[in-house]
Amino acid sequence: MRGAVFHAPGDVRLEERPAPTVVDPGDAVLRTVATCVCGSDLWYYRGITPFPESSPIGHEYVGVVEEVGGEVATIKPGQFVIGSFFASDNTCANCRAGYQSSCLHRELMLGCQAELVRVPLADGTLVATPGEPAAELVPTLLTLSDVMGTGWYAAVAAEVKPGATVVVVGDGAVGLCAVLAAAQLGAERVIAMSRHETRQKLASAFGATDIVTERGDEGVARVKDMTDGVGADSVLECVGTHESMLQALRSTRPGGNVGFVGVPHGADLPVEELFYSHVGLRGGPAPVRRFLPDMIERAWDGRIDPGRVFDLTLPLEQVADAYRAMDERRAIKVLLRP
Amino acid sequence: MRGAVFHAPGDVRLEERPAPTVVDPGDAVLRTVATCVCGSDLWYYRGITPFPESSPIGHEYVGVVEEVGGEVATIKPGQFVIGSFFASDNTCANCRAGYQSSCLHRELMLGCQAELVRVPLADGTLVATPGEPAAELVPTLLTLSDVMGTGWYAAVAAEVKPGATVVVVGDGAVGLCAVLAAAQLGAERVIAMSRHETRQKLASAFGATDIVTERGDEGVARVKDMTDGVGADSVLECVGTHESMLQALRSTRPGGNVGFVGVPHGADLPVEELFYSHVGLRGGPAPVRRFLPDMIERAWDGRIDPGRVFDLTLPLEQVADAYRAMDERRAIKVLLRP
């Protein structure tokens, strides 16, 4: 079967690789229907975060179950399924607390930009859709695997409540999905920080009520202006840089919350400032599994359409082009068809 | 009237000073019944945090109202009152959100180790007791002004819930009050980190179910052992050092919460570790005013007796001795009688 392999920064290739098989009795093997390139893959592609050379890459997937191990009870061959980028048993103490991405037996999914994927802990990881989805629904279902689940977690971690004023820092796929999540959770006002016209438009379509183009201190000042000088109730940090963390912290009202889902790169938290801010903070890799059943229902009903973040679709053969397009910011997010 | 004046690190003296008067129409002037020395005063006393020379010091107080300004509506002369170390209007957006210590018009109380104290924004700051308290209740009422309110906020910020497993880092007056608050909020298990026998005893009397004497990595390992390897639901950080912050963070389960109320000194938060921990974090100077009515009721009914943290009582004349006793850790907390 064919799968993407990371050779070095800037060098991802589609290659013939051994087909994955059931190794443990809890495994499932899927034939992918769609996969994609993540903003976090770019950290490797750009050589900022190390990645093992000559390793399979990709962690977002939807597909049809081909085969399951002897201990798999709920997932069956032929089902269309979605899973998170962390496999989880969904039964340990951390899973029961809703933090499946901290599962005591978690396994990071890798090698999902491929035709076939082995999913460990299949019963705890995969959720089947109510039936075979229409082709046009596939992009939306694929986002639930990571970016939409991550945007959703940002909103939950920032404790977005009905009627709230919410700021979203970051207009990548996760930030746009975070706008959608905040609107779904009942936010009255969703302020998207964005200076790219196409992304602004998508943010508005997803429920942003205001767009702020200023950044840094000026961005904070604009948010304060819009919130009677006190700041927003919830701020969703979807970038991970030092500047974006500070902007998020400083845009939040005392007693408000920051949910931070951008993987931190060089971010440094001024502890004294955090202390005096009275801002609550929670972040981390999204426990996507917690939100999957609810998100699938919303997608199936047509209440959410996060698949619109894909602005380029390529055949899996062109995985190298997909990375380039995202690296050069020519695309928000690229969907790959095996 | 006589009041304590900070001259230099290690040099606090009781001096004759001008009697405070009503300056603004929202002011009240109190005759203090009791005041005390705070752990945070020691940062100044030890020269670690700068304090303006020849300035009145002290921020904890209970007393009887002597005089009020023309715009004071709810507070009346003769009432026994308690207020926080931050005066607040209790009407602005931040106060309404429950963060009176971030009041848009807040004023830090200073000069409360004195016979008379001017309290700005009296209606928003002071809460009267149901009547004149018995003398033996005064120490408990005095703790509500800061240490008990701060311990309560630590528990609330760490989202202590009925049935929870809670860890308290720090066995000073605030830490001990935090143990009491966690127990009052229904924690099933309260693990106090302490290696001082008298403090351990008081922690147990306040509701600690377990005592851990280990610190740092060993302390974290002990807590993990006691919590099926995952960590505590809520951890109350009542010290403010780098070591205590790390210990708190690492003792918390994924999805759990740290409430941090120790004023940070040299603390540095490893952002990546915080991210992957899934731990929620909220801190700051306690919005004591939010908790005063409830805490007064509990104290009045005898449900809480945090006054036991005072293990030394001195006349206000001996304020210098009071600082020395706390600096040398001969006393947990010293009550001063004007």
XYZ file of C-alpha atoms in Angstrom:
676
model
C 0.000 0.000 0.000
C 1.099 3.580 -0.423
C 1.792 5.970 2.445
C 3.567 9.280 3.095
C 7.039 9.108 4.573
C 8.893 12.000 6.201
C 12.513 11.952 5.070
C 13.762 15.334 6.168
C 12.423 18.853 6.611
C 10.835 19.838 3.295
C 10.934 16.258 2.042
C 7.759 14.191 2.402
C 7.155 11.476 -0.237
C 4.512 8.920 -1.063
C 6.063 5.464 -1.045
C 5.138 1.809 -1.270
C 5.092 0.447 2.293
C 4.075 -2.810 3.965
C 0.314 -2.957 4.502
C -0.561 -2.632 8.191
C -2.211 -5.672 9.779
C -3.916 -6.502 13.047
C -1.055 -6.888 15.545
C -2.862 -6.760 18.890
C -6.314 -8.275 19.446
C -7.717 -4.753 20.128
C -6.578 -3.380 16.745
C -8.568 -2.392 13.699
C -7.244 -1.804 10.206
C -8.981 0.899 8.161
C -8.977 1.702 4.497
C -8.813 5.488 4.562
C -11.452 7.459 2.675
C -9.747 10.780 3.312
C -6.739 12.108 5.186
C -5.060 15.514 5.356
C -2.101 17.645 6.374
C -2.178 19.283 9.814
C -0.742 22.634 10.845
C 1.256 20.687 13.417
C 2.832 18.586 10.616
C 4.329 21.841 9.361
C 6.449 22.176 12.517
C 8.239 19.009 11.358
C 8.194 19.985 7.701
C 9.846 23.291 8.567
C 12.469 21.583 10.743
C 11.339 23.433 13.884
C 10.293 20.293 15.765
C 12.390 17.152 15.206
C 10.710 14.167 13.554
C 12.326 10.763 13.081
C 13.701 10.409 9.571
C 12.159 7.925 7.146
C 9.053 7.607 9.328
C 5.424 7.407 8.241
C 3.578 10.665 8.938
C -0.005 11.983 9.275
C -2.508 11.617 12.116
C -5.930 12.604 10.713
C -8.161 10.001 9.097
C -11.612 8.714 8.319
C -12.149 5.360 6.714
C -13.929 2.065 6.433
C -13.010 -0.796 8.757
C -11.325 -3.637 6.862
C -10.445 -5.981 9.685
C -10.591 -6.110 13.480
C -8.734 -8.118 16.124
C -10.338 -10.851 18.217
C -11.023 -8.609 21.218
C -12.704 -5.764 19.340
C -16.353 -5.720 20.419
C -18.070 -2.587 19.134
C -16.279 -1.761 15.883
C -17.116 -3.967 12.896
C -15.746 -4.398 9.359
C -17.612 -2.245 6.863
C -18.354 0.609 9.291
C -17.359 4.147 8.402
C -15.371 5.382 11.394
C -13.597 8.446 12.751
C -10.869 8.421 15.378
C -8.638 10.862 17.160
C -4.917 11.419 16.646
C -4.437 9.647 19.995
C -5.662 6.095 20.335
C -7.210 5.630 23.796
C -8.822 2.794 25.753
C -11.682 5.081 26.861
C -11.905 3.171 30.154
C -8.948 4.327 32.299
C -9.259 7.022 34.969
C -8.093 9.788 32.634
C -10.449 8.700 29.851
C -13.367 8.517 32.284
C -12.510 12.069 33.348
C -12.838 13.099 29.695
C -9.136 13.425 28.911
C -8.658 10.579 26.431
C -5.593 12.324 25.004
C -4.014 11.629 28.428
C -5.199 8.001 28.370
C -2.896 5.842 30.470
C -2.510 3.575 27.413
C -2.612 6.196 24.696
C -0.760 5.758 21.430
C -0.034 8.632 19.070
C -1.370 7.888 15.602
C 1.240 8.165 12.868
C 1.291 7.147 9.255
C -2.310 8.145 8.538
C -1.479 9.873 5.259
C -1.766 6.427 3.704
C -4.194 4.002 2.119
C -4.410 1.736 5.140
C -4.061 2.582 8.837
C -3.737 0.374 11.897
C -5.707 1.749 14.860
C -4.841 0.309 18.274
C -7.491 0.194 21.043
C -10.149 0.341 18.342
C -13.156 0.090 20.679
C -11.944 3.056 22.724
C -10.685 5.108 19.822
C -13.080 4.835 16.898
C -16.641 6.086 16.611
C -18.826 4.875 13.731
C -21.115 7.219 11.836
C -24.861 6.373 11.731
C -24.399 5.004 8.202
C -22.369 5.478 5.053
C -21.883 9.221 4.657
C -22.569 11.134 1.480
C -19.367 12.045 -0.335
C -19.865 15.751 0.363
C -19.952 15.071 4.113
C -16.545 13.358 4.159
C -14.439 16.547 4.501
C -16.518 17.646 7.499
C -16.212 14.211 9.135
C -12.469 14.272 8.535
C -12.082 17.556 10.469
C -13.646 15.898 13.533
C -10.541 13.722 13.735
C -8.419 16.692 14.780
C -8.980 20.338 13.833
C -12.691 20.536 14.652
C -12.177 18.451 17.792
C -9.312 20.738 18.766
C -11.336 23.898 18.150
C -14.148 22.358 20.192
C -11.781 21.591 23.049
C -10.420 25.152 22.938
C -13.951 26.415 23.484
C -14.652 23.907 26.268
C -11.288 24.549 27.974
C -12.026 28.293 27.835
C -15.449 27.517 29.369
C -17.488 29.200 26.626
C -21.042 29.630 27.911
C -24.265 30.789 26.266
C -24.242 34.561 25.938
C -20.466 34.817 26.316
C -18.091 37.145 24.519
C -15.346 35.052 22.953
C -12.090 35.938 21.218
C -10.321 33.492 18.902
C -6.591 34.062 18.394
C -5.410 32.345 15.222
C -7.154 32.007 11.852
C -5.745 28.679 10.730
C -8.013 25.654 10.394
C -8.119 25.144 14.182
C -8.888 28.811 14.851
C -11.696 28.773 12.288
C -13.112 25.590 13.817
C -12.832 27.245 17.249
C -15.037 30.086 15.963
C -17.586 27.493 14.880
C -17.384 25.692 18.244
C -17.845 28.920 20.216
C -20.908 29.805 18.143
C -22.322 26.287 18.616
C -21.822 26.558 22.368
C -23.979 29.665 22.411
C -21.497 32.538 22.453
C -23.286 35.800 21.746
C -20.245 37.519 20.365
C -17.318 35.824 18.640
C -14.390 38.068 17.807
C -12.028 36.497 15.261
C -8.485 37.895 15.075
C -7.574 37.684 11.384
C -5.962 39.773 8.690
C -6.571 37.411 5.735
C -9.677 38.156 3.736
C -10.547 34.573 2.803
C -10.123 33.451 6.389
C -12.158 36.393 7.657
C -14.981 35.362 5.343
C -14.923 31.778 6.553
C -14.791 32.972 10.172
C -17.911 35.047 9.538
C -19.615 32.100 7.872
C -18.760 30.013 10.942
C -20.345 32.541 13.294
C -17.798 35.283 13.987
C -19.679 38.495 14.778
C -16.590 40.718 14.672
C -13.223 40.663 12.960
C -10.159 42.301 14.494
C -7.154 42.770 12.233
C -4.810 44.299 14.808
C -2.312 42.082 16.612
C -0.260 42.189 19.811
C -0.872 45.170 22.101
C -3.052 46.855 19.486
C -5.168 43.739 19.151
C -5.564 43.603 22.936
C -6.542 47.276 23.000
C -9.196 46.682 20.309
C -10.681 43.780 22.269
C -10.724 45.872 25.445
C -12.478 48.667 23.539
C -15.133 46.202 22.439
C -15.684 44.774 25.929
C -16.188 47.838 28.145
C -12.526 47.839 29.016
C -12.520 44.518 30.872
C -11.779 41.893 28.225
C -13.541 38.813 26.880
C -15.075 36.001 28.918
C -13.267 33.284 26.981
C -10.238 33.443 24.723
C -9.294 30.540 22.456
C -5.573 30.455 21.720
C -5.014 28.494 18.505
C -1.437 29.390 17.516
C 1.081 28.458 20.223
C 3.632 31.248 19.958
C 4.776 33.515 22.766
C 3.023 36.501 21.178
C -0.278 34.699 20.722
C -0.245 33.396 24.322
C 0.339 36.906 25.666
C -2.341 38.320 23.385
C -4.786 35.692 24.637
C -3.979 36.253 28.300
C -4.241 40.027 28.009
C -7.539 39.911 26.088
C -9.317 37.969 28.844
C -11.299 39.587 31.639
C -10.438 38.857 35.278
C -12.175 35.604 36.093
C -12.349 34.684 32.410
C -10.627 31.727 30.789
C -8.052 30.988 28.126
C -8.197 27.646 26.344
C -4.868 27.074 24.619
C -4.569 24.432 21.948
C -1.746 25.742 19.790
C 1.204 23.459 20.546
C 3.540 25.809 22.449
C 6.663 26.843 20.572
C 8.902 29.190 22.523
C 5.995 30.412 24.624
C 6.885 31.714 28.045
C 4.214 32.499 30.629
C 4.857 35.493 32.857
C 3.681 33.885 36.107
C 3.226 37.118 38.031
C 1.117 38.590 35.252
C -0.945 35.411 35.099
C -1.411 35.592 38.862
C -2.656 39.171 38.936
C -4.808 38.646 35.842
C -7.192 36.241 37.622
C -7.412 34.428 34.283
C -7.959 30.674 34.234
C -5.895 28.649 31.822
C -6.245 25.148 30.433
C -4.740 23.642 27.338
C -3.319 20.555 25.810
C -3.809 18.109 22.980
C -7.570 17.915 22.525
C -9.374 14.918 23.992
C -11.159 14.602 20.646
C -12.719 11.263 21.591
C -14.840 12.994 24.252
C -16.486 15.210 21.652
C -16.758 12.757 18.733
C -20.286 11.389 19.327
C -21.739 14.906 19.746
C -19.761 16.370 16.852
C -20.743 13.498 14.536
C -24.403 14.134 15.365
C -24.053 17.834 14.614
C -22.233 17.101 11.352
C -24.758 14.451 10.328
C -27.642 16.872 10.986
C -25.887 19.589 9.008
C -25.591 21.900 12.020
C -21.833 22.210 11.486
C -19.881 22.177 8.259
C -16.220 22.529 9.280
C -15.224 20.712 6.100
C -15.164 24.174 4.537
C -11.684 24.692 6.022
C -10.358 22.479 3.225
C -9.639 24.835 0.369
C -7.583 22.397 -1.654
C -8.138 18.713 -2.427
C -5.392 16.604 -3.955
C -4.890 12.930 -4.646
C -2.674 11.232 -2.055
C 0.001 10.934 -4.799
C 0.490 14.686 -4.480
C 1.145 14.672 -0.728
C 4.395 16.598 -1.322
C 2.421 19.360 -3.083
C -0.046 19.405 -0.202
C 2.732 20.130 2.299
C 4.163 22.814 0.047
C 0.805 24.534 -0.415
C 0.264 24.721 3.323
C 3.860 25.705 4.051
C 3.569 28.579 1.583
C 0.157 29.495 3.038
C -1.474 29.016 -0.371
C -3.988 26.732 1.336
C -5.601 26.769 4.776
C -5.803 22.991 4.821
C -5.364 20.307 2.183
C -7.517 17.180 1.940
C -5.897 14.084 0.449
C -7.847 11.375 -1.364
C -6.193 7.957 -1.373
C -3.057 57.311 67.023
C -0.429 54.625 66.860
C 0.361 52.561 63.770
C 3.128 50.337 62.421
C 5.583 51.917 59.981
C 7.945 50.027 57.696
C 11.335 51.756 57.704
C 13.567 49.183 56.060
C 13.843 45.418 55.789
C 13.915 44.067 59.347
C 12.785 47.408 60.775
C 9.076 47.847 61.517
C 8.152 50.184 64.384
C 5.009 51.364 66.115
C 4.801 55.155 65.873
C 2.469 58.026 66.599
C 0.804 59.002 63.328
C -2.007 61.330 62.241
C -5.415 59.777 62.848
C -7.101 58.829 59.559
C -10.301 60.703 58.729
C -13.069 60.471 56.173
C -11.543 61.890 52.975
C -13.990 60.744 50.303
C -17.746 60.510 50.879
C -17.575 56.719 50.405
C -15.028 56.244 53.225
C -15.412 54.705 56.638
C -13.006 55.001 59.543
C -12.704 51.974 61.828
C -11.262 51.502 65.265
C -9.471 48.178 64.884
C -10.299 45.402 67.320
C -7.571 43.124 66.001
C -4.981 43.126 63.231
C -2.112 40.822 62.350
C 1.044 40.138 60.364
C 0.697 38.390 57.001
C 3.084 35.947 55.390
C 3.182 38.378 52.477
C 4.415 41.162 54.812
C 7.486 38.990 55.338
C 8.498 39.399 51.705
C 8.959 43.113 52.477
C 10.436 42.474 55.919
C 13.048 40.183 54.382
C 13.876 42.676 51.650
C 12.814 40.318 48.867
C 9.991 42.543 47.592
C 10.543 46.319 47.718
C 8.290 48.372 50.002
C 8.299 52.170 50.200
C 10.348 53.327 53.175
C 8.652 55.053 56.105
C 5.247 53.821 54.970
C 2.391 52.480 57.080
C 2.030 48.709 56.735
C -0.516 45.917 57.368
C -3.621 44.926 55.430
C -5.685 42.650 57.685
C -8.248 44.108 60.053
C -11.514 43.781 61.912
C -12.976 46.680 63.820
C -15.855 48.860 64.834
C -17.021 51.656 62.546
C -16.302 55.079 64.038
C -17.397 57.362 61.252
C -18.682 57.150 57.683
C -18.775 59.566 54.755
C -21.932 61.138 53.410
C -22.399 58.629 50.603
C -22.031 55.483 52.694
C -25.418 53.762 52.728
C -25.135 50.298 54.239
C -22.291 50.576 56.764
C -23.099 52.396 60.033
C -21.109 53.625 63.003
C -21.021 51.055 65.796
C -21.096 48.023 63.504
C -18.431 45.339 63.830
C -17.062 44.893 60.310
C -14.613 42.841 58.265
C -13.081 43.888 54.973
C -10.627 42.547 52.470
C -7.068 43.732 51.816
C -8.414 45.280 48.603
C -11.136 47.908 48.896
C -13.654 47.390 46.076
C -16.836 49.074 44.868
C -18.582 45.701 44.489
C -20.564 47.098 41.559
C -18.176 47.208 38.564
C -18.027 44.471 35.915
C -15.137 42.675 37.617
C -16.818 42.796 41.039
C -20.065 41.506 39.568
C -18.087 38.628 38.060
C -16.870 37.819 41.582
C -13.353 39.224 41.219
C -13.472 42.140 43.657
C -9.687 42.041 43.998
C -9.634 43.106 40.320
C -12.229 45.846 40.972
C -11.836 48.646 38.439
C -11.623 51.059 41.406
C -9.758 48.857 43.846
C -7.426 50.292 46.444
C -4.865 48.207 48.276
C -5.320 48.549 52.022
C -2.182 49.647 53.839
C -1.543 50.832 57.351
C -3.946 48.395 59.006
C -1.508 47.440 61.772
C -2.833 50.501 63.570
C -5.503 51.726 65.969
C -7.560 53.443 63.293
C -7.970 52.597 59.625
C -9.561 54.488 56.766
C -11.481 52.164 54.405
C -12.385 53.599 50.984
C -15.479 52.333 49.139
C -16.893 51.226 52.488
C -20.220 49.949 51.144
C -18.493 47.700 48.648
C -15.666 46.601 50.907
C -16.972 46.005 54.414
C -19.359 43.351 55.647
C -20.911 43.672 59.110
C -21.270 40.704 61.449
C -24.791 39.817 62.694
C -23.963 41.487 66.021
C -21.112 42.182 68.389
C -18.955 39.072 68.374
C -17.767 37.284 71.498
C -14.106 38.020 72.211
C -13.100 34.430 71.433
C -14.578 34.734 67.928
C -12.453 37.758 66.989
C -9.360 35.817 65.839
C -11.520 33.707 63.523
C -13.245 36.794 62.110
C -9.862 38.436 61.568
C -8.660 35.527 59.397
C -11.606 36.109 57.055
C -9.988 39.406 56.086
C -7.175 37.610 54.277
C -5.785 34.163 55.093
C -9.084 32.296 55.382
C -10.479 34.163 52.380
C -7.325 33.318 50.464
C -7.486 29.643 51.430
C -11.144 29.639 50.391
C -10.293 31.167 47.028
C -7.529 28.591 46.509
C -10.151 25.857 46.922
C -12.640 27.609 44.643
C -9.994 28.387 42.000
C -8.941 24.726 42.077
C -12.644 23.802 41.664
C -12.844 21.596 44.758
C -16.023 19.547 44.540
C -17.787 17.205 46.959
C -15.997 13.867 47.018
C -12.787 15.271 45.544
C -9.227 14.367 46.405
C -7.353 17.553 47.251
C -3.691 18.321 47.883
C -2.599 21.447 49.756
C 0.968 22.615 49.116
C 2.142 24.899 51.926
C 1.486 24.661 55.660
C 1.531 28.347 56.537
C -1.623 30.085 57.728
C -3.040 30.216 54.188
C -2.270 26.555 53.528
C -3.926 25.533 56.785
C -6.979 27.646 55.950
C -7.009 26.047 52.487
C -7.255 22.631 54.160
C -10.253 23.904 56.114
C -11.855 25.357 52.978
C -11.391 22.138 51.007
C -13.009 20.147 53.812
C -15.902 22.648 54.016
C -16.437 22.338 50.267
C -16.911 18.603 50.641
C -13.546 17.130 49.685
C -13.425 13.473 50.657
C -9.684 13.365 50.972
C -7.440 16.298 51.881
C -3.718 15.631 51.681
C -1.661 18.262 53.513
C 2.008 18.582 52.559
C 3.770 19.430 55.851
C 6.826 18.445 57.801
C 6.158 20.515 60.943
C 4.435 18.625 63.721
C 2.375 21.516 65.111
C 1.196 22.453 61.630
C 0.389 18.833 60.815
C -1.789 18.678 63.937
C -3.674 21.823 63.007
C -4.090 20.558 59.432
C -5.630 17.370 60.787
C -7.908 19.373 63.087
C -8.983 21.413 60.037
C -9.903 18.277 58.091
C -6.723 16.895 56.515
C -7.144 13.151 56.073
C -3.513 12.501 55.126
C -0.183 14.165 55.773
C 2.695 13.945 53.299
C 6.115 15.005 54.559
C 8.025 14.479 51.325
C 8.650 17.444 49.020
C 9.525 18.016 45.370
C 9.637 14.935 43.141
C 9.285 12.644 46.167
C 6.216 14.523 47.306
C 4.717 14.216 43.830
C 5.481 10.483 43.793
C 3.752 10.038 47.179
C 0.637 11.844 45.935
C 0.590 9.732 42.777
C 0.889 6.583 44.913
C -2.122 7.709 46.914
C -4.250 8.482 43.828
C -3.957 5.358 41.661
C -1.096 6.922 39.748
C -3.090 9.768 38.206
C -2.849 12.638 40.704
C -5.308 14.712 42.708
C -8.446 16.400 41.399
C -7.541 19.768 42.918
C -4.244 21.114 44.176
C -4.074 24.287 46.270
C -0.722 26.054 45.894
C -0.177 28.294 48.927
C 3.542 29.144 48.774
C 4.484 30.888 45.523
C 7.951 29.520 44.852
C 9.100 27.803 41.663
C 9.394 24.474 43.498
C 5.920 24.663 45.009
C 4.334 25.582 41.664
C 5.990 22.614 39.970
C 4.993 20.335 42.817
C 1.399 21.513 42.527
C 1.272 21.114 38.748
C 2.781 17.648 38.839
C 0.498 16.425 41.643
C -2.663 17.183 39.666
C -4.439 14.674 37.455
C -5.102 15.451 33.767
C -8.251 17.538 33.736
C -7.731 18.536 37.370
C -7.093 22.062 38.624
C -4.454 24.047 40.456
C -5.546 27.089 42.445
C -2.458 29.188 43.150
C -2.584 31.879 45.809
C 1.011 32.097 46.959
C 2.295 35.391 45.523
C 4.760 34.178 42.867
C 8.417 34.751 43.671
C 10.793 33.495 41.008
C 8.243 30.991 39.765
C 8.562 29.983 36.157
C 5.907 27.922 34.414
C 7.118 25.374 31.882
C 4.458 26.075 29.238
C 4.946 22.849 27.304
C 4.620 20.798 30.466
C 1.493 22.740 31.442
C 0.087 22.105 27.965
C 0.592 18.354 28.006
C -0.578 18.088 31.621
C -4.177 19.062 30.781
C -4.197 20.818 34.152
C -6.307 23.945 34.633
C -4.728 26.829 36.474
C -6.159 29.914 38.140
C -4.654 32.138 40.765
C -4.358 35.635 42.021
C -5.037 37.804 45.017
C -8.185 36.346 46.557
C -11.464 38.130 45.888
C -12.143 37.861 49.611
C -15.219 40.084 49.396
C -17.029 37.424 47.360
C -16.688 34.898 50.160
C -17.150 37.175 53.203
C -20.925 36.791 53.760
C -20.728 32.999 53.542
C -17.556 32.753 55.623
C -18.989 35.059 58.319
C -22.051 32.825 58.560
C -19.905 29.707 58.909
C -17.731 31.395 61.540
C -20.753 32.728 63.437
C -22.322 29.245 63.506
C -19.050 27.725 64.675
C -18.667 25.589 61.569
C -15.186 27.000 60.941
C -12.586 28.107 63.445
C -9.643 29.333 61.387
C -8.653 31.637 64.288
C -6.618 28.673 65.514
C -3.876 29.627 63.037
C -2.899 32.398 65.477
C -0.416 30.789 67.820
C 0.845 34.037 69.306
C -1.023 37.149 70.454
C 0.831 40.351 71.241
C -0.161 43.920 72.006
C 0.214 46.234 69.017
C 3.175 47.863 70.844
C 5.137 44.696 70.147
C 4.602 44.740 66.400
C 8.369 44.468 65.864
C 8.417 41.256 67.925
C 5.493 39.937 65.926
C 7.447 40.328 62.666
C 10.503 38.721 64.207
C 8.554 35.727 65.524
C 7.078 35.053 62.087
C 10.326 35.699 60.272
C 12.076 33.167 62.503
C 9.162 30.738 62.061
C 8.569 30.725 65.822
C 4.927 31.526 65.105
C 2.576 30.534 62.305
C 0.718 33.829 62.581
C 0.684 36.619 65.151
C -2.446 38.472 66.211
C -1.992 42.060 67.364
C -4.301 43.765 69.863
C -4.413 47.546 69.594
